[in-house]
Short mmCIF file of C-alpha atoms in Angstrom, two decimals:
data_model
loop_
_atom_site.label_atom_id
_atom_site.label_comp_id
_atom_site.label_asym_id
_atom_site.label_seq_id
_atom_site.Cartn_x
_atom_site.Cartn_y
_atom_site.Cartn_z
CA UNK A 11 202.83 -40.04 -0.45
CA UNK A 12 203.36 -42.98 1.69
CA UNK A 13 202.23 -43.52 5.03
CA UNK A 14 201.79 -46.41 7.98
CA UNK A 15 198.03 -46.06 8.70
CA UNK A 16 196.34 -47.70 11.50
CA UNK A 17 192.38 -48.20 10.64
CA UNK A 18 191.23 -50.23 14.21
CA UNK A 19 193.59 -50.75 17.24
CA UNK A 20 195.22 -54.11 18.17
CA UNK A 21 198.10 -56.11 17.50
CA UNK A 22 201.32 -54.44 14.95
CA UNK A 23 199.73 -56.52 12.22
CA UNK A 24 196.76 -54.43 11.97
CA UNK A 25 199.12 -51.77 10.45
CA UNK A 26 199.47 -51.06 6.68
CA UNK A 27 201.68 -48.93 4.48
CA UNK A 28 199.00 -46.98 2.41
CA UNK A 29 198.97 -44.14 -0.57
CA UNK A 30 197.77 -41.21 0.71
CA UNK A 31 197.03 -37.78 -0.82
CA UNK A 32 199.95 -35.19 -0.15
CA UNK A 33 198.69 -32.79 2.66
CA UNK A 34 198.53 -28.75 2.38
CA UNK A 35 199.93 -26.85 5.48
CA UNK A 36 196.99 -24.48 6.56
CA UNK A 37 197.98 -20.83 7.87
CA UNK A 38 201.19 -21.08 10.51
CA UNK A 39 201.69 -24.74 9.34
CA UNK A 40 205.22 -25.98 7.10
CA UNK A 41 204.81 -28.95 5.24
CA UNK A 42 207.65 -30.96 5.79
CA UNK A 43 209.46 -34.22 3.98
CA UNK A 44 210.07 -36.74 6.58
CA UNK A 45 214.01 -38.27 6.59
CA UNK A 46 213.99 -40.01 9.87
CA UNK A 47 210.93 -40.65 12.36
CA UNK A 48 212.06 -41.86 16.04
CA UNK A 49 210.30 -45.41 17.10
CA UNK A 50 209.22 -45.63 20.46
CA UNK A 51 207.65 -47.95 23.47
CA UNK A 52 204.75 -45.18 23.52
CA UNK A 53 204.25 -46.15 19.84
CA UNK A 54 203.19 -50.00 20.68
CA UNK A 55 200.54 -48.23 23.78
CA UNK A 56 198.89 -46.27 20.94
CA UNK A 57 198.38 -49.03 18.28
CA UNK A 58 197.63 -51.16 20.74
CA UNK A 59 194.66 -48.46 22.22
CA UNK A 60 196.34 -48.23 25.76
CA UNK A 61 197.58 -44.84 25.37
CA UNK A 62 195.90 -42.10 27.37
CA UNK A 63 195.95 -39.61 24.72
CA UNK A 64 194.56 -41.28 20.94
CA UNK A 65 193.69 -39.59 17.98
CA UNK A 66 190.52 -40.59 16.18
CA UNK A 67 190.94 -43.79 13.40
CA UNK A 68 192.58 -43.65 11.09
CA UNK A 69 195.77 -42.04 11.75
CA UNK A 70 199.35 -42.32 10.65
CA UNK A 71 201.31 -43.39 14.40
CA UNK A 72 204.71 -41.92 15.43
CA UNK A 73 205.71 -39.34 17.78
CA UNK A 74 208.99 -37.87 16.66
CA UNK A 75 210.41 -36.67 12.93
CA UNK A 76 213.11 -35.17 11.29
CA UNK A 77 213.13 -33.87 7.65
CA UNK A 78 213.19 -30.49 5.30
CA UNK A 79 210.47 -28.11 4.90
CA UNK A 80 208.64 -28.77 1.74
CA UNK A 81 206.25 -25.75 1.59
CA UNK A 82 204.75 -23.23 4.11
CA UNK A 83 201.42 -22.05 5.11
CA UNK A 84 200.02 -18.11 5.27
CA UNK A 85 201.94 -16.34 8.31
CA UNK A 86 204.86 -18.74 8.69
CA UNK A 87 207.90 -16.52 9.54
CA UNK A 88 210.20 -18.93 11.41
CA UNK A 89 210.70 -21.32 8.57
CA UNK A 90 211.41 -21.45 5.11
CA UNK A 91 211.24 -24.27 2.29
CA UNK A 92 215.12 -26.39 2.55
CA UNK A 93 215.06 -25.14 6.38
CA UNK A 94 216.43 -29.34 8.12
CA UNK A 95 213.78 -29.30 11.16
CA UNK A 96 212.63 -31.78 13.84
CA UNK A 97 209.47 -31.82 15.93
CA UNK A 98 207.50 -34.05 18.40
CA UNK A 99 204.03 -34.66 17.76
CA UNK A 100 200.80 -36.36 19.07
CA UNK A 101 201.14 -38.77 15.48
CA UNK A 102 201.83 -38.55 11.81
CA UNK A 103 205.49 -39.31 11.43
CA UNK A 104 205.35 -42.58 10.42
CA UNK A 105 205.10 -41.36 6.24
CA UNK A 106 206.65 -39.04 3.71
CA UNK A 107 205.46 -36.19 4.38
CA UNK A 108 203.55 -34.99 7.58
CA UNK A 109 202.40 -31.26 8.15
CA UNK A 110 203.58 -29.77 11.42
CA UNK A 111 202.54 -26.45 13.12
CA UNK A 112 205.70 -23.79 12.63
CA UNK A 113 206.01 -23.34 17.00
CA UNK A 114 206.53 -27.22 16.97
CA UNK A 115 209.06 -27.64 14.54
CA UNK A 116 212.66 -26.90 15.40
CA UNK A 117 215.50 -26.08 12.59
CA UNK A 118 218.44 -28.44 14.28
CA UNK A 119 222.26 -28.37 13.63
CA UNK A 120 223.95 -28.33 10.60
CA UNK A 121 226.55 -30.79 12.20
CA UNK A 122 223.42 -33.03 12.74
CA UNK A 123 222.25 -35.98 11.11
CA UNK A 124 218.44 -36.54 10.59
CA UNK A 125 218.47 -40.05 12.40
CA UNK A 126 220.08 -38.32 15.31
CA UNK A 127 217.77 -35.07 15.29
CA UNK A 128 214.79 -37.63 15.27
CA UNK A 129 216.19 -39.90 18.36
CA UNK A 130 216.52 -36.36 19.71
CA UNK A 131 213.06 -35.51 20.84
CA UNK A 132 210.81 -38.14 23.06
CA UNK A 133 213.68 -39.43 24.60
CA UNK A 134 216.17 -36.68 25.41
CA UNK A 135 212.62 -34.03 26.40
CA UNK A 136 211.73 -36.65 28.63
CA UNK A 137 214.74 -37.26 30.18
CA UNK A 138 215.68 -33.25 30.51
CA UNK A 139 212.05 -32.20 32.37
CA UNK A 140 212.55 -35.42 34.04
CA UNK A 141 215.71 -33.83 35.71
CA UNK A 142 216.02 -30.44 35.46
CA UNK A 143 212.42 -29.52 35.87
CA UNK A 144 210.50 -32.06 38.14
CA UNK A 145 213.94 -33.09 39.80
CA UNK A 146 215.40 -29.99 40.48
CA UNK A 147 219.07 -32.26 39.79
CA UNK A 148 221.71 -30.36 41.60
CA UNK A 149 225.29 -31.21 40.69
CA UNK A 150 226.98 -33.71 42.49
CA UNK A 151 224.08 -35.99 43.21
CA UNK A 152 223.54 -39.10 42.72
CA UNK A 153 220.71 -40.50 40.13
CA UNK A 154 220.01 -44.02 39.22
CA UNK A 155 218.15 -44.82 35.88
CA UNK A 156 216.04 -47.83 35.54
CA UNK A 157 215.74 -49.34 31.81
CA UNK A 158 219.22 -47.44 31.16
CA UNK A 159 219.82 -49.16 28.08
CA UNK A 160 217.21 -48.08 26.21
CA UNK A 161 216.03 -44.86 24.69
CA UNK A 162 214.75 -42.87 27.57
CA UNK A 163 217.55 -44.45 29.41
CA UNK A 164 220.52 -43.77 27.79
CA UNK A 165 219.31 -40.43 27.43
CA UNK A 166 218.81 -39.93 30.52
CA UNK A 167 222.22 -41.13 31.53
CA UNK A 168 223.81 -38.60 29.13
CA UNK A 169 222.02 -35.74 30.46
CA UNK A 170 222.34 -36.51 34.13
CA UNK A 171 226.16 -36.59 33.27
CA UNK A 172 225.94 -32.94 31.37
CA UNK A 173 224.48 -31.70 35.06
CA UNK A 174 227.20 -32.90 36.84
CA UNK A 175 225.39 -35.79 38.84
CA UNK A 176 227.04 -39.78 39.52
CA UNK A 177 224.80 -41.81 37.69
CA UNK A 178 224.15 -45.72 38.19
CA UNK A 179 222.85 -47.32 35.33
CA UNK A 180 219.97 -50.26 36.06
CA UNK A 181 220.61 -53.15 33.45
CA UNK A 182 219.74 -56.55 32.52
CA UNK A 183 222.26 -57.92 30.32
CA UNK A 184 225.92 -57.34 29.84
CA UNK A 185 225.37 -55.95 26.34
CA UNK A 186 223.41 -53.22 27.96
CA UNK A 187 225.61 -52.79 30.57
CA UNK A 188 228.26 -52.00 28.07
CA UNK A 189 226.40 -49.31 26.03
CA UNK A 190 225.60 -47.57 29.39
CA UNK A 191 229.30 -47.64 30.23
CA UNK A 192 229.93 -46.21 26.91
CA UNK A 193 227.21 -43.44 27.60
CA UNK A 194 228.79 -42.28 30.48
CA UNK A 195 227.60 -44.12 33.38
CA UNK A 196 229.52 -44.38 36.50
CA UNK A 197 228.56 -47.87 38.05
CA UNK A 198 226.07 -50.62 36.95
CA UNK A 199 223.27 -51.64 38.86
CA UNK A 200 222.30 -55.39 37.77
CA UNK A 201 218.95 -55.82 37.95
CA UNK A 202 218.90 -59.31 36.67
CA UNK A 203 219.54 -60.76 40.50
CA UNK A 204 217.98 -63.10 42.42
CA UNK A 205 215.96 -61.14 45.19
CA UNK A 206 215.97 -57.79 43.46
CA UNK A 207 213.92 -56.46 46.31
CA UNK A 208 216.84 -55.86 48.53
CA UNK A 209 219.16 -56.40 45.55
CA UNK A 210 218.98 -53.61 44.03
CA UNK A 211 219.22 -51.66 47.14
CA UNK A 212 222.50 -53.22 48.22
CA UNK A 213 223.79 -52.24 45.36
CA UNK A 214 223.14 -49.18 44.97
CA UNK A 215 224.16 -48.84 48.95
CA UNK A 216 227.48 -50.25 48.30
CA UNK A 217 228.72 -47.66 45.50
CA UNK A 218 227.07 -44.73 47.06
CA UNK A 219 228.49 -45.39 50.54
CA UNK A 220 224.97 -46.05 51.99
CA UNK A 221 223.68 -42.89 50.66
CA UNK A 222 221.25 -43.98 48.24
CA UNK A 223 220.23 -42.30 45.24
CA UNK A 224 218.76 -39.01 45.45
CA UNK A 225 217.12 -39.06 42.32
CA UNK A 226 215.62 -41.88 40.31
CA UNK A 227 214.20 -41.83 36.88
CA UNK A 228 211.63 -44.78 36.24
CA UNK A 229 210.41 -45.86 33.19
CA UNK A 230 209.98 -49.97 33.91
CA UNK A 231 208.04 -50.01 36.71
CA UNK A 232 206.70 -53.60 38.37
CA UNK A 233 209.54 -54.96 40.76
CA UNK A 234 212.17 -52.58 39.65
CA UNK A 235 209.93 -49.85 40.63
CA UNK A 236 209.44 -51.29 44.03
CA UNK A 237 213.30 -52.21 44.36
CA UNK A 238 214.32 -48.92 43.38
CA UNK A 239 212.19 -46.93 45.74
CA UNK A 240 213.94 -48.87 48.50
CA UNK A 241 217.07 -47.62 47.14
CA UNK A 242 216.12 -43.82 47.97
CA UNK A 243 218.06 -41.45 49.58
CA UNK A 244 216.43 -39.42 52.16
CA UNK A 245 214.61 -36.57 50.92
CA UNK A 246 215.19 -38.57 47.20
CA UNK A 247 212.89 -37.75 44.31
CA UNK A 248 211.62 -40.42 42.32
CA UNK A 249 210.35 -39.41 38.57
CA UNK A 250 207.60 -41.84 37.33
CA UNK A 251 207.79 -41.91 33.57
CA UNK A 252 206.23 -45.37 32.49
CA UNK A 253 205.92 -48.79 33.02
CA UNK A 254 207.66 -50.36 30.21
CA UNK A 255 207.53 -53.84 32.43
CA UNK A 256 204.22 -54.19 32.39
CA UNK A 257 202.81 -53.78 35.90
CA UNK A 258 201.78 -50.43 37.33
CA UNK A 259 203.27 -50.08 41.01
CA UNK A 260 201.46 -49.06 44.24
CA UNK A 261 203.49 -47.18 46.77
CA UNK A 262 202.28 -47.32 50.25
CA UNK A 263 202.55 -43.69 51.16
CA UNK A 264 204.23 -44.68 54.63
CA UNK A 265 207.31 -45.23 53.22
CA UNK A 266 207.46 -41.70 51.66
CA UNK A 267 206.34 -40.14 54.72
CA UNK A 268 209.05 -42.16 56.74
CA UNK A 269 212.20 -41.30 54.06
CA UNK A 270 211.03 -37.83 53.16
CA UNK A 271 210.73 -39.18 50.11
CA UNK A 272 208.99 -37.59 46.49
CA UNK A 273 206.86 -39.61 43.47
CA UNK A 274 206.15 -36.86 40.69
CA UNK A 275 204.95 -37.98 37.47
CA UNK A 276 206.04 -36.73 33.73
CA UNK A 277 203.76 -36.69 30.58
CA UNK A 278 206.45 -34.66 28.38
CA UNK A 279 203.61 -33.87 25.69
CA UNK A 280 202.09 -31.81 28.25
CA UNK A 281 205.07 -29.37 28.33
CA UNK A 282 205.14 -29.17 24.47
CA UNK A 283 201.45 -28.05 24.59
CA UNK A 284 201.33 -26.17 27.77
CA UNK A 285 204.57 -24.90 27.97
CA UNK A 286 206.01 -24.13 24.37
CA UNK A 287 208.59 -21.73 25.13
CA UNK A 288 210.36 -23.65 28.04
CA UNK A 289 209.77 -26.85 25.80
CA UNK A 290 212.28 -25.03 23.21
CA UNK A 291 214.67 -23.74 25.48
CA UNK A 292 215.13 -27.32 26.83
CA UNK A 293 215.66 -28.60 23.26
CA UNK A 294 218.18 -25.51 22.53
CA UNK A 295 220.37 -26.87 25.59
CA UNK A 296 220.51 -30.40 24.36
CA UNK A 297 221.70 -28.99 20.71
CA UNK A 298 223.98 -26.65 22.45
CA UNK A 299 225.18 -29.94 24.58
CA UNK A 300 225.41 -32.29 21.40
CA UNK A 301 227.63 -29.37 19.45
CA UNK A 302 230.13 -29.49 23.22
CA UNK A 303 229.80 -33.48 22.66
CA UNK A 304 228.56 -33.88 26.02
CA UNK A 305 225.42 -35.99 24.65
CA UNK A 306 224.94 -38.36 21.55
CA UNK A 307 222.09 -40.13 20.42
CA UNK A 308 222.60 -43.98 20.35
CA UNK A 309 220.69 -45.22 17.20
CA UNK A 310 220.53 -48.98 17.05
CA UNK A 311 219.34 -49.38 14.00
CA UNK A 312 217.73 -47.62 11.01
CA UNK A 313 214.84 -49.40 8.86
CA UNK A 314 213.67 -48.27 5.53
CA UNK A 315 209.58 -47.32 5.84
CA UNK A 316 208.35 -50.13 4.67
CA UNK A 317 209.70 -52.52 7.17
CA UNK A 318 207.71 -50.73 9.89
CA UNK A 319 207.19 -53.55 11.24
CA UNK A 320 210.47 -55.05 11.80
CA UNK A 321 211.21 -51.81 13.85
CA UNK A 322 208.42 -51.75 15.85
CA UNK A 323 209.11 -55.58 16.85
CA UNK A 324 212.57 -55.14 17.79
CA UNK A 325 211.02 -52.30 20.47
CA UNK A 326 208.23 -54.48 21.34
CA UNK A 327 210.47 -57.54 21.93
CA UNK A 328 212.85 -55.39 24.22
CA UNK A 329 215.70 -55.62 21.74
CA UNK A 330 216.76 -52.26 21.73
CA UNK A 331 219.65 -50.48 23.12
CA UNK A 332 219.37 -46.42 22.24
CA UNK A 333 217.10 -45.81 19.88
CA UNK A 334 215.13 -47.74 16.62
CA UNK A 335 214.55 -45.27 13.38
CA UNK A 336 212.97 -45.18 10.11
CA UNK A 337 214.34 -43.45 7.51
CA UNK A 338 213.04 -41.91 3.89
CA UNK A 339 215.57 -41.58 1.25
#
């Protein structure tokens, strides 16, 4: 089979598209042939070696994957061979064929297309335990969502919209503006203007009636970070899941005392290892919300395997709006 390997961390270039030997799925394992595999920022922090979880070199990256179960391992009772399944993963689903544990992969809708069941994991898991389980996201409330053009971001403007919240969508361009719209956001939030620091806030102020948001999803960090906490509603909740600008903020913990405010943090791997069964039952909500076509993954654009490369530039160079694939015929 095929696969991207990565042999010492670095710059994309480093990457190379390599033969490798077809694995065997050990006891509760399926071996499965890859059709679509998600790319994602957290892609670029673990070629680069920035990551805070890497696997040992060499290693195949990618995070997310969609395809049909080639063959199963002793003990596998969930799956069978021609079973379509998805799965997020540590690695691995950059190639042809990867072999996943049977609790991690999930058999997705008929009605479903692989490039969609692939766009469906890092960015739609994140955004759900973003809202529903570090949030608490009550109907009727208001959430803004930084970076809401991209994967996480759209995402997470389509779910906050399935739980019944207003949602302002934080943009930088018109063209993103417009696929938010399209998404379902209620009002944009430009955060392309001069003195974003109270900027953003006004904003946000003006549509909200002064309100604020009460929950914010964060995934840019640097001075949209620090605009948007300004833009809090008392008692707000602010969900820290990356820092795609750059810059890792500081909060001066006066300002949460003062506005009742919460900062919680969200590694969604975590949940998929520590928390398997809750993990599913989030992903079984966002089928069971695709089928009702409350949600629908955006996907950009879909590169063959072995332009890799071209993919992971247009994510590096902040091109994207939804999500960036690779697909195996």
């Amino acid at each position: 089979m095929k696969a991207v390997i990565l042999r010492r961390h670095g710059a994309l270039e480093t990457l190379a598209l390599e033969e490798r030997p077809t694995p065997e799925p050990g006891p509760r394992q399926v071996l499965v042939d890859v059709r679509a595999a998600g790319v994602n920022f957290p892609d670029l922090l673990v070629i680069a070696g920035t990551y805070q979880t890497l696997p040992q070199l060499p290693f195949t990256p990618g995070k997310e994957c969609a395809g049909v179960v080639n063959s199963v391992g002793e003990g596998v009772t969930t799956l069978k061979r021609g079973d379509r399944v998805t799965a997020l993963i540590g690695h691995g689903a950059f190639a042809e064929q990867v072999v996943l544990d049977e609790n991690t992969a999930h058999a997705i809708p008929l009605e479903m297309s692989f490039p969609e069941a692939a766009a469906l994991n890092l960015t739609y898991l994140t955004a759900h335990f973003a809202l529903v389980e570090r949030a608490q996201l009550k109907p009727g409330e208001v959430v803004l969502v930084t970076g809401a053009a991209g994967g996480v971001g759209l995402a997470a403007v389509q779910v906050a919209k399935a739980l019944g919240a207003t949602v302002l969508a934080a943009v930088s361009s018109p063209e993103k503006a417009a696929a938010a719209k399209a998404s379902g956001a209620d009002h944009i939030i430009d955060v392309s203007v001069p003195g974003l620091r109270n900027g953003l806030r006004d904003q946000v102020f003006a549509v909200t009636d002064k309100h604020g948001a009460d929950v914010i999803v964060d995934q840019v960090g640097g001075d949209v970070f620090d605009a948007s906490l300004r833009a809090a509603a008392w008692r707000g909740r602010l969900v820290v899941i990356g820092f795609a600008s750059g810059r890792i903020p500081e909060i001066k913990a006066g300002y949460i005392l003062v506005k009742n405010i919460a900062v919680m943090g969200l590694h969604i791997g975590d949940y998929r290892d520590r928390q398997p069964e809750e993990f599913r039952r989030a992903r079984e909500q966002l089928f069971d919300w695709y089928r009702a076509g409350k949600i629908k993954p955006h996907v950009m654009a879909a590169y063959p395997l072995q332009d890799f490369l071209a993919a992971l530039n247009v994510v590096k160079n902040r091109q994207a709006i939804g999500k960036v694939v690779l697909t195996i015929a």
